[in-house]
Tab-separated table of C-alpha atoms in Angstrom:
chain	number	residue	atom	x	y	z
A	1	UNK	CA	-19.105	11.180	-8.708
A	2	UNK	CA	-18.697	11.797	-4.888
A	3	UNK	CA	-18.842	14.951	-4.058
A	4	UNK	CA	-15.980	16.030	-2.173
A	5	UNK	CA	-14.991	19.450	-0.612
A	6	UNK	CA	-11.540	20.708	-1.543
A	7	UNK	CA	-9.003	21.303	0.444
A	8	UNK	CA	-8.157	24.449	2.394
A	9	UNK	CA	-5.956	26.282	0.178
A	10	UNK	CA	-1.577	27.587	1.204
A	11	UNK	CA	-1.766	30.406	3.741
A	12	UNK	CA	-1.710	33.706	1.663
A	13	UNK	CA	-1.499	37.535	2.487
A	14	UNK	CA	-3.635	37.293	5.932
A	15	UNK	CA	-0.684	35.551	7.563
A	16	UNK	CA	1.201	38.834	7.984
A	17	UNK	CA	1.552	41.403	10.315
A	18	UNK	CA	0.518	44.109	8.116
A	19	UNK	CA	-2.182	46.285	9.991
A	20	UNK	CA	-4.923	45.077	6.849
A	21	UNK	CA	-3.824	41.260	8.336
A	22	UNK	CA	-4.259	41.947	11.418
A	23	UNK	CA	-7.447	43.637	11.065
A	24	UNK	CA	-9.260	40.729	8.930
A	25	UNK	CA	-8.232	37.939	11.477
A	26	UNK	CA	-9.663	40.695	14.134
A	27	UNK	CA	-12.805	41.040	12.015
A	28	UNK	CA	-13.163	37.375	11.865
A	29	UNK	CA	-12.676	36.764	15.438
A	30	UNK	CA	-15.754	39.344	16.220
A	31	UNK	CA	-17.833	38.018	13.368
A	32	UNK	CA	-17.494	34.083	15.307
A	33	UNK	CA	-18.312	35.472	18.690
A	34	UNK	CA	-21.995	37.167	17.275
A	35	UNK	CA	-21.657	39.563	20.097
A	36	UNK	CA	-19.577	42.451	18.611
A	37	UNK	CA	-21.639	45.784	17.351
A	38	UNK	CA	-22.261	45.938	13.575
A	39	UNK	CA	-20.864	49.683	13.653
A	40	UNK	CA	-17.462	48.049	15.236
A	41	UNK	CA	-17.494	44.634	12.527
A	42	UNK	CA	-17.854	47.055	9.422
A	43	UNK	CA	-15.176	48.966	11.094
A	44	UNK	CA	-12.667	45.736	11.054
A	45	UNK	CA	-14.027	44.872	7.348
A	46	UNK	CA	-13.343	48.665	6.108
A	47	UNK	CA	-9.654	48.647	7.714
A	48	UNK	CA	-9.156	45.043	6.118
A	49	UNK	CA	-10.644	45.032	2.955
A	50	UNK	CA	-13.261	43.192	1.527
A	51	UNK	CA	-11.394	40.988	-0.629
A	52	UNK	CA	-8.974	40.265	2.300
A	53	UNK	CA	-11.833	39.648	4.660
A	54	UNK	CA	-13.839	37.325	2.182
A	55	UNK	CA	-10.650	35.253	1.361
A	56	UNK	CA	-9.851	34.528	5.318
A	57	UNK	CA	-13.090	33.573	6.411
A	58	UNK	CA	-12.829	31.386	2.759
A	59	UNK	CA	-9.595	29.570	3.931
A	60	UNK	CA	-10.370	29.402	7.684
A	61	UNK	CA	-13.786	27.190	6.445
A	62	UNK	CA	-15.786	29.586	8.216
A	63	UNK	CA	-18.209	30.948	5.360
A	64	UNK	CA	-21.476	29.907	6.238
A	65	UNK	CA	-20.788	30.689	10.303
A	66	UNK	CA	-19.798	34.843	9.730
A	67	UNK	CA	-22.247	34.730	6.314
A	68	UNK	CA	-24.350	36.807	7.615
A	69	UNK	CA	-22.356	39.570	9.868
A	70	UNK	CA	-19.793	40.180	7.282
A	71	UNK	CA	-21.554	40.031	4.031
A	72	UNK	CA	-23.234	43.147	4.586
A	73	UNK	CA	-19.451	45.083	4.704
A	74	UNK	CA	-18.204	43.256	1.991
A	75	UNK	CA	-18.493	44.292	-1.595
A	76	UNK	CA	-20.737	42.198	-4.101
A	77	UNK	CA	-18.334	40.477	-5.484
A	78	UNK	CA	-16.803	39.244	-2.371
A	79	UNK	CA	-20.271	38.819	-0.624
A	80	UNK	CA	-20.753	36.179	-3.380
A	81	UNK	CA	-17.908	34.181	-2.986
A	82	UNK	CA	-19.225	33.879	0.540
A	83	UNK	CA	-22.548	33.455	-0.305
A	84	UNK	CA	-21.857	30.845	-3.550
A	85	UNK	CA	-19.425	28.422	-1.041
A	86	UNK	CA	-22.291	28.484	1.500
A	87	UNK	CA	-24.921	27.438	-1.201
A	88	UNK	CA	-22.396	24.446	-2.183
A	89	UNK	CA	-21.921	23.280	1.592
A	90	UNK	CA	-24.855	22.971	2.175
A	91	UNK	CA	-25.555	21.053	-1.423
A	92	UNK	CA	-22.690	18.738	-0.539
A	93	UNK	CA	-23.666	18.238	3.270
A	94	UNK	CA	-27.146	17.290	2.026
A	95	UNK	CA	-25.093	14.907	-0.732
A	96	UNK	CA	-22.900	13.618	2.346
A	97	UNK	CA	-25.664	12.592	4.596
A	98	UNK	CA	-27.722	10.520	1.309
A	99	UNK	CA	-24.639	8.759	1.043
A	100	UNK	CA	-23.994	8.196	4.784
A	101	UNK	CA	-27.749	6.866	5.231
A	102	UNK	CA	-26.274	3.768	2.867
A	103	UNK	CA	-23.133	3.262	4.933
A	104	UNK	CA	-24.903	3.401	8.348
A	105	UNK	CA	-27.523	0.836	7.252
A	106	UNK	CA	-24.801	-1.436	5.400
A	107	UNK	CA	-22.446	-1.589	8.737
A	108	UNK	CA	-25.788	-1.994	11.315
A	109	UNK	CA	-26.760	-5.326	9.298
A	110	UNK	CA	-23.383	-6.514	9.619
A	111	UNK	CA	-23.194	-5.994	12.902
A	112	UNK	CA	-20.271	-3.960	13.342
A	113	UNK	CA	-19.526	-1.172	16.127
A	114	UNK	CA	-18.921	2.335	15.008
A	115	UNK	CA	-19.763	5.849	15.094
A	116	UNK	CA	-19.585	9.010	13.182
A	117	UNK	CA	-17.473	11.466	13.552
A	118	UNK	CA	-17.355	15.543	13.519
A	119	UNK	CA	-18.326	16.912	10.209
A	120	UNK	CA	-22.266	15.819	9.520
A	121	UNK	CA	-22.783	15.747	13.438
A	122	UNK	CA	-21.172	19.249	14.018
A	123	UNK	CA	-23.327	20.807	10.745
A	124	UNK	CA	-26.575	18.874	12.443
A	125	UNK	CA	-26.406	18.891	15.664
A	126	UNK	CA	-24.118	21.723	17.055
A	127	UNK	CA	-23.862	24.504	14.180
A	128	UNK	CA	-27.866	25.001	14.498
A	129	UNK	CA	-28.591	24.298	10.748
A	130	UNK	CA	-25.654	26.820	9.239
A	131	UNK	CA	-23.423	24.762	6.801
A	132	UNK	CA	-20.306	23.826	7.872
A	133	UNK	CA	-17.712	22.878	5.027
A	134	UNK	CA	-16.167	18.835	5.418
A	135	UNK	CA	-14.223	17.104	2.701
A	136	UNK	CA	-14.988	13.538	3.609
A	137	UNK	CA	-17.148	11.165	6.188
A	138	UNK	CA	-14.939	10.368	9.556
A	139	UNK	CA	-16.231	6.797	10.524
A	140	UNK	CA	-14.749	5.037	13.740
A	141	UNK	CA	-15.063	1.343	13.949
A	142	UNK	CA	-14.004	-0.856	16.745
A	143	UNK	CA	-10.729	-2.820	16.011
A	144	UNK	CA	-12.281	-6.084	16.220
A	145	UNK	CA	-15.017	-5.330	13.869
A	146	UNK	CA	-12.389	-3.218	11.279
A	147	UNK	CA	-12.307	-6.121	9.012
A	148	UNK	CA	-15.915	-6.370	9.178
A	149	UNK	CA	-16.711	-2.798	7.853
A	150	UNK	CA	-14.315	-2.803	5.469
A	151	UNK	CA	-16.381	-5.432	3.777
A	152	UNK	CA	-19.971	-4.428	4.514
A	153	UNK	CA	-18.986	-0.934	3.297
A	154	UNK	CA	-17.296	-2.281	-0.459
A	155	UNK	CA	-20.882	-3.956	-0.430
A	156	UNK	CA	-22.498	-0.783	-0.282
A	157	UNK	CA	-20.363	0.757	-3.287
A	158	UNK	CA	-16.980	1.578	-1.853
A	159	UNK	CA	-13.436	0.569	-2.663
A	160	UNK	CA	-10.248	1.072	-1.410
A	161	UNK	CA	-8.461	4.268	-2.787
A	162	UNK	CA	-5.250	3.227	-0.806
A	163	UNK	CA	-3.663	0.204	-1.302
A	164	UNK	CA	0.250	0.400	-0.345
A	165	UNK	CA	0.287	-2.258	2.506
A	166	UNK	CA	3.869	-2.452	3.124
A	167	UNK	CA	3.709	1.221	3.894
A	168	UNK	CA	0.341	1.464	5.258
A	169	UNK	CA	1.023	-1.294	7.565
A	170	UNK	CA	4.420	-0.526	8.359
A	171	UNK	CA	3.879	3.421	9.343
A	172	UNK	CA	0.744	2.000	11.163
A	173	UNK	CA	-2.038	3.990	9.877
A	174	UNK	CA	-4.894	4.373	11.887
A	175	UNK	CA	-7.464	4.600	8.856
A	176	UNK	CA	-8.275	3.235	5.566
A	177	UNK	CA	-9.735	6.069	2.844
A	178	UNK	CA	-12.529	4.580	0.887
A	179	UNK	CA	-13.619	5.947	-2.639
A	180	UNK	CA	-16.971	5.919	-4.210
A	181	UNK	CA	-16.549	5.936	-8.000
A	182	UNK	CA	-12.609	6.808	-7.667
A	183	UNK	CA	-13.293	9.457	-5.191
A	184	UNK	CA	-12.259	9.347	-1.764
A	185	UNK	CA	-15.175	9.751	0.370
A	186	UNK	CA	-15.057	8.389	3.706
A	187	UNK	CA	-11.791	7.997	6.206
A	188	UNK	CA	-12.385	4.480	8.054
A	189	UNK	CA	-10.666	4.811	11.362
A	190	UNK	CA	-10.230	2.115	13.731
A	191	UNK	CA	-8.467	4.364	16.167
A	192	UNK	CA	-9.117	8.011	16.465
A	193	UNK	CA	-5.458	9.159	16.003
A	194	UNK	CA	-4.200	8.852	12.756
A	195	UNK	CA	-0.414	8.512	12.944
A	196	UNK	CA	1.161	6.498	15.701
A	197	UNK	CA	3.232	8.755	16.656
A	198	UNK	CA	0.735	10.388	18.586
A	199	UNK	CA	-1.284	7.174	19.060
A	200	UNK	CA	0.915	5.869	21.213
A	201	UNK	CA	1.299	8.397	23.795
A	202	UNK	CA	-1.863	9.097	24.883
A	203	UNK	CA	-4.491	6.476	26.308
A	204	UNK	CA	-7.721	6.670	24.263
A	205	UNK	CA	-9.757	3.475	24.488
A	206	UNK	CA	-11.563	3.251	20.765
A	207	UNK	CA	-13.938	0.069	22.615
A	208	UNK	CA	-15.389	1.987	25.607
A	209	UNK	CA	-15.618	5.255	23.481
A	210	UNK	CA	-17.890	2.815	21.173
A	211	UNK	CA	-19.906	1.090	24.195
A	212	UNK	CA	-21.189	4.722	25.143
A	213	UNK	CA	-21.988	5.885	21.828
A	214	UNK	CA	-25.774	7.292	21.096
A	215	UNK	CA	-28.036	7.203	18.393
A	216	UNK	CA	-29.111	10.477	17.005
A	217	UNK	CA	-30.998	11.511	13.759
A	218	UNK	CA	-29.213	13.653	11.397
A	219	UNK	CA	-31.566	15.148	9.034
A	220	UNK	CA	-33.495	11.933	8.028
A	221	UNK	CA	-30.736	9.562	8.564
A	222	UNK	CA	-30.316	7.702	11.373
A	223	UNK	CA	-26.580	7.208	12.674
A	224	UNK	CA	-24.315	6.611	15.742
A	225	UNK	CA	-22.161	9.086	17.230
A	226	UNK	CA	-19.993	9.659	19.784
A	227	UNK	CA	-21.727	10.383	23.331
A	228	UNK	CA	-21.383	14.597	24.252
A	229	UNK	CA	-18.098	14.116	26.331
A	230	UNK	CA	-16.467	11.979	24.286
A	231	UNK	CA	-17.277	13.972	21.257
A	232	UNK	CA	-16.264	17.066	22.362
A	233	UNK	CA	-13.132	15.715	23.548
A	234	UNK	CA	-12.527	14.795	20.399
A	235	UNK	CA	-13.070	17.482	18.694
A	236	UNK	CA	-10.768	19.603	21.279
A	237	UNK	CA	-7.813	16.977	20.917
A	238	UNK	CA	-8.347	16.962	17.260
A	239	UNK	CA	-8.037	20.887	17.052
A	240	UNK	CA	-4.778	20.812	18.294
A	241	UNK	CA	-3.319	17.490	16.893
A	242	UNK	CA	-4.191	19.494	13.701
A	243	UNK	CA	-2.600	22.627	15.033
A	244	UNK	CA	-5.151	24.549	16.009
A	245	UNK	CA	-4.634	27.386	13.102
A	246	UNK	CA	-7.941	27.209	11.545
A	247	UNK	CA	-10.432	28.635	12.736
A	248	UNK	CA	-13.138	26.691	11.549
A	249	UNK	CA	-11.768	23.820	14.332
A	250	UNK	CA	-11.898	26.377	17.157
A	251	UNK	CA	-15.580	27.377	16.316
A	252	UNK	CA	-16.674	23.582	16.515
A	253	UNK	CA	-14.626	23.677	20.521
A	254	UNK	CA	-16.903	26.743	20.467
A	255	UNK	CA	-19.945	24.954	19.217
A	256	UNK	CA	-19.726	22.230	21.454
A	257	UNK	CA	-18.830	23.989	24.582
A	258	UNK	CA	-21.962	25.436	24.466
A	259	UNK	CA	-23.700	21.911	24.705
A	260	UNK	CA	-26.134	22.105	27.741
A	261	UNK	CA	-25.893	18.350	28.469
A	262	UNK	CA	-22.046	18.695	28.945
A	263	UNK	CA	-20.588	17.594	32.192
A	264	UNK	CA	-17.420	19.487	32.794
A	265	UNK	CA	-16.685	16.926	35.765
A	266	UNK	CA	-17.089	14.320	33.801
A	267	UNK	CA	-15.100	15.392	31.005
A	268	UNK	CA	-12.090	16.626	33.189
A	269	UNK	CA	-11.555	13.181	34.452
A	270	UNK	CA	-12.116	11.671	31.746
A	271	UNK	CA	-9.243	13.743	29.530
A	272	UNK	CA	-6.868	13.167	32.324
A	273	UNK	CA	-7.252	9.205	32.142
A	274	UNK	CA	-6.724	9.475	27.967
A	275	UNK	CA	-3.311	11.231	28.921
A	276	UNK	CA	-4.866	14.019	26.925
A	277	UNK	CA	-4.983	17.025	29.615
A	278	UNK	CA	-2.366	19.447	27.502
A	279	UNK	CA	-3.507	19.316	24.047
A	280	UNK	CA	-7.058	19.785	25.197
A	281	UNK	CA	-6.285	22.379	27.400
A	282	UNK	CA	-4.723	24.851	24.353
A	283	UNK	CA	-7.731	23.996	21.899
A	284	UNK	CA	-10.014	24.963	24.631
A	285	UNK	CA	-7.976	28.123	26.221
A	286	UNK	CA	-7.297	29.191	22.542
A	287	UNK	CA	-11.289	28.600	21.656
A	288	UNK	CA	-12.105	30.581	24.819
A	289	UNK	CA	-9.419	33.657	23.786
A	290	UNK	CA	-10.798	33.808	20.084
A	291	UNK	CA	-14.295	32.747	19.479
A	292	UNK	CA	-15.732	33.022	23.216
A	293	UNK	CA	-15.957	29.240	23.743
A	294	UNK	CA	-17.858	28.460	27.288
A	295	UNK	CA	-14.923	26.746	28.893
A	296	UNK	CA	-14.466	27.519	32.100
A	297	UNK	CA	-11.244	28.793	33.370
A	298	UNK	CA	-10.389	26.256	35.899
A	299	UNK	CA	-11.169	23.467	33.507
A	300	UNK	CA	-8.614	24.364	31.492
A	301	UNK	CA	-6.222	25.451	34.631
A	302	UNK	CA	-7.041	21.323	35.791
A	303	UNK	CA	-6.501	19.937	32.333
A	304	UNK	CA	-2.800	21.799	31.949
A	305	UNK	CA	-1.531	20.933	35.522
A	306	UNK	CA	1.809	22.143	36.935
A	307	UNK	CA	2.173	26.344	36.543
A	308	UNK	CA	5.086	25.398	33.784
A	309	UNK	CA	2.464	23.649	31.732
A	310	UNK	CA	-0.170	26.588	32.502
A	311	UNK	CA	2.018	29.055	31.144
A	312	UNK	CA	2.644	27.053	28.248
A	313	UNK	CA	-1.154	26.946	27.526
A	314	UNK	CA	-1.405	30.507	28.186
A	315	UNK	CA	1.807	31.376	25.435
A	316	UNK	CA	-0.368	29.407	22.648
A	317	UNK	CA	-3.374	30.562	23.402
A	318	UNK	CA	-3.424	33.291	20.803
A	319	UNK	CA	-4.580	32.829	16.799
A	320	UNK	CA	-3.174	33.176	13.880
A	321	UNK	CA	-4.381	31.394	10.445
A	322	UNK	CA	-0.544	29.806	10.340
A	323	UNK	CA	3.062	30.888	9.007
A	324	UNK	CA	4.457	30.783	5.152
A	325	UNK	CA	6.166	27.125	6.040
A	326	UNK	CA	4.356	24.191	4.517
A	327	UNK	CA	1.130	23.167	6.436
A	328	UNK	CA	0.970	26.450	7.478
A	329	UNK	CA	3.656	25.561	10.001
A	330	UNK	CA	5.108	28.062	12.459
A	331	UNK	CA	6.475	27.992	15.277
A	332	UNK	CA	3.169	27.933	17.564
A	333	UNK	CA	1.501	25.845	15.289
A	334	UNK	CA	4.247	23.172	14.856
A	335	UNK	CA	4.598	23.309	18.636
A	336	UNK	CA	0.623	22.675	19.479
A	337	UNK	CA	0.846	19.655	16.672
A	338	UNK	CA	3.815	18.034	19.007
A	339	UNK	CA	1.910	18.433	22.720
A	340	UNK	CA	2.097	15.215	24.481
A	341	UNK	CA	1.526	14.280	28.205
A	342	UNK	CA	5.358	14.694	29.039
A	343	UNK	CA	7.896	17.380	27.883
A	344	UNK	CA	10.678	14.947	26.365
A	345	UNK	CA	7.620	13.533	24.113
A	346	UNK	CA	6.458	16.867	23.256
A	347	UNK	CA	10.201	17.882	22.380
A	348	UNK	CA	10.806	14.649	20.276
A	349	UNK	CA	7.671	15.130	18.569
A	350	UNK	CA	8.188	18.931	17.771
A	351	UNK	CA	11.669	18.113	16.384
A	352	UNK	CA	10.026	15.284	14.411
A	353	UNK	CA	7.638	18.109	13.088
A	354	UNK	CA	10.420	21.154	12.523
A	355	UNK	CA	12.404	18.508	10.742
A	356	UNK	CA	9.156	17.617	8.328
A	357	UNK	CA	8.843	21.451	7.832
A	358	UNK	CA	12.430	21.741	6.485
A	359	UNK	CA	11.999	18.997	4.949
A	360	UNK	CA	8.558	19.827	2.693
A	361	UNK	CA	11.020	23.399	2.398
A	362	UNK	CA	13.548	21.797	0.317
A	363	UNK	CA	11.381	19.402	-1.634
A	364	UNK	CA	7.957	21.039	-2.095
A	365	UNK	CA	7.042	18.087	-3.730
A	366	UNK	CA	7.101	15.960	-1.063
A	367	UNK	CA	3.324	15.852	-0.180
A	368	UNK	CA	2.108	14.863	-3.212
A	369	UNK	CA	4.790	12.059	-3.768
A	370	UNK	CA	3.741	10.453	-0.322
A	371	UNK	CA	-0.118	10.601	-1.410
A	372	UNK	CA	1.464	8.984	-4.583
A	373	UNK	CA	3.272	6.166	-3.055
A	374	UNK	CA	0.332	5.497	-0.371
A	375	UNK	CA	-1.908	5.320	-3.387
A	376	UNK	CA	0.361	2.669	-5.056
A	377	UNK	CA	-0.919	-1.191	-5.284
A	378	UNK	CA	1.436	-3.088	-2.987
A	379	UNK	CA	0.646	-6.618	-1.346
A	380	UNK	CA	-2.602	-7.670	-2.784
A	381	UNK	CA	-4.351	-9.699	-0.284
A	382	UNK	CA	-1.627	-10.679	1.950
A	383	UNK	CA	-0.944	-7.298	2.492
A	384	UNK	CA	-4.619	-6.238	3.084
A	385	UNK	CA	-4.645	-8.977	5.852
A	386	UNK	CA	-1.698	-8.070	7.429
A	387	UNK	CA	-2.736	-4.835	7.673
A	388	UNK	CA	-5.783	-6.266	9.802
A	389	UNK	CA	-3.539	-8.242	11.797
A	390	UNK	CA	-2.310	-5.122	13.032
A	391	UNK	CA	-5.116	-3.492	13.789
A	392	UNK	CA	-6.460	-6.592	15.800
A	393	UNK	CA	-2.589	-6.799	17.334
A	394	UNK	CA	-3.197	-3.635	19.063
A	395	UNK	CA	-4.019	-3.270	22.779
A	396	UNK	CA	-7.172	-1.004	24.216
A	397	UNK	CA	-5.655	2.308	23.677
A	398	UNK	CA	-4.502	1.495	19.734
A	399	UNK	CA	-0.876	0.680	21.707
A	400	UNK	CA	0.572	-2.334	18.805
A	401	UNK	CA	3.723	-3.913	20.211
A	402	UNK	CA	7.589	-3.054	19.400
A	403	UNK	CA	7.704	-5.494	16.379
């Protein structure tokens, strides 16, 4: 079976205002930034609660990052939760990159272009050896070669675990989950934005991204990955696609802001041509405000603009684990979700995403019935290959035309 990290479980108690809350998200903040004095941390943890400590830093997917400043505050039974989904992220990370060695060598002999994304390369490469939870391996492939990897990869043991063309093609998903043994294991992307809805208003070039990939060795595997200013980009815009309420997303802006090899320059001008300046700009003022991140100021003063758009960053630059709505939706995090390059897209696309919210409200069911009818076998073959026309339709930036 493929082992597969769960999910991060509904927000719970540490979403309140309640001074125990408020204390725990404090004490979590410190414990991320390794710079706060022990006498201070078991402070936080004492005014918190150990169980209410433990179970934040357990839904935030930070663990194995505060193990070891917090665990000595907490009470055994707590440290042990800690300590136990540590031991297993690390176990499944080791699992993850076995399986990836497979998938790396299968798409290399067929020739195909593609790189892998955050969750082995951040545990590897950026998070200095401490494990960092992931439920699945993020693969990017270019467009032209989608087809390509979908086939070199069932060679290699996978299988599509969705299979609802009509809908897949027709909501114009930008990746394809594979299982291994009925599991879903890796996300097959052939554009880095998942839903077009965001696709389509920003100008990220999935070919040139690809030409400028590297080659780096994680553990004993050898993979591609994207090069440092693309990747942290990524990361960053990811963060707040997502929006930004976990923590364990503003650690990795954290993690790779503190790259030596990053050009700031570089990565300024290259945000602004992918349309992207906004959304970066709050992952990386928000990673800055909570975990420390090394952004400098005025790169994210450049990346948000106009003063309206720097106050904007500055309003959501606070965090909080998420509200009691679905998703963990609230009104900051609903609001980060929607930020596009221009204020009537970011309005459309947070009314799109209050709408959702009251929507999952009324019928909490209606996550699991849309994993349910994605899941569903609709199309066969002609589906599958119109899906690929689609993904072959689509211009440089993952742009597919009107029809």
């Amino acid at each position: 079976m493929a082992l597969r990290a769960p999910k991060p479980g509904g927000t719970g108690p540490t979403t309140g205002n309640s001074r125990p809350a408020r204390a725990a998200r404090q004490a979590l903040a410190a414990a991320v930034q390794w710079d706060i004095a022990g006498a201070d941390l078991q402070e936080l943890c004492q005014l918190a609660g150990s169980r209410q400590v433990a179970t934040l830093a357990l839904d935030q997917g930070v663990a194995g990052w505060v193990h070891d400043r917090i665990v000595p505050f907490l009470g055994p039974v707590d440290a042990a939760r800690l300590t136990e989904r540590s031991r297993t992220e690390a176990i499944r990370h080791i699992g993850y990159l076995r399986y990836l060695d497979t998938y790396a060598k299968a798409l290399d002999a067929a020739g195909a272009s593609w790189a892998v994304l955050k969750g082995p390369v951040l545990t590897e490469l950026t998070y200095d050896g401490t494990p960092r939870g992931y439920s699945d391996i993020d693969i990017l492939v270019a467009p032209r070669h989608f087809q390509l990897a979908v086939a070199a990869l069932a060679s290699a043991g996978l299988s599509l675990y969705h299979s609802n063309w009509p809908l897949l093609t027709g909501s114009a998903r930008g990746q394809l989950t594979l299982a291994r043994n009925g599991a879903p294991l890796v996300d097959l992307h052939w554009h880095t934005m998942y839903k077009r809805s965001a696709r389509e208003h920003f100008q990220v070039p999935t070919e040139e991204i690809l030409e400028r990939r590297r080659s780096v060795d994680l553990g004993s595997t050898k993979a591609w990955t994207l090069e440092t200013v693309d990747f942290t980009l990524h990361v960053a815009l990811h963060a707040a696609l997502s929006g930004g309420h976990r923590l364990r997303w503003l650690v990795d802006v954290q993690r790779c802001a503190a790259r030596v090899d990053l050009d700031w320059d570089e990565l300024v001008t290259r945000c602004l041509s992918w349309k992207a300046g906004l959304p970066v700009a709050v992952a990386f003022e928000r990673a800055r405000r909570c975990t420390g991140a090394g952004v400098p100021k005025e790169v994210v003063e450049t990346l948000a603009g106009s003063s309206g758009r720097r106050a904007l960053v500055r309003s959501l630059s606070g965090w909080s684990p998420g509200g009691y709505l679905p998703r963990a939706r609230s009104a900051k995090t609903s609001l980060t979700r929607s930020l596009r390059p221009t204020w009537s897209a970011t309005a459309g696309a947070f009314a799109a995403e209050v709408a959702m919210g009251l929507r999952e409200l009324v019928q909490p069911g209606l996550p699991e019935q849309s994993r349910a009818r994605l899941a569903r076998h609709c199309g066969g073959q002609q589906g599958f290959d119109a899906y690929i026309r689609m993904v072959q339709s689509a211009d440089r930036f993952g742009h597919l035309p009107p029809s």
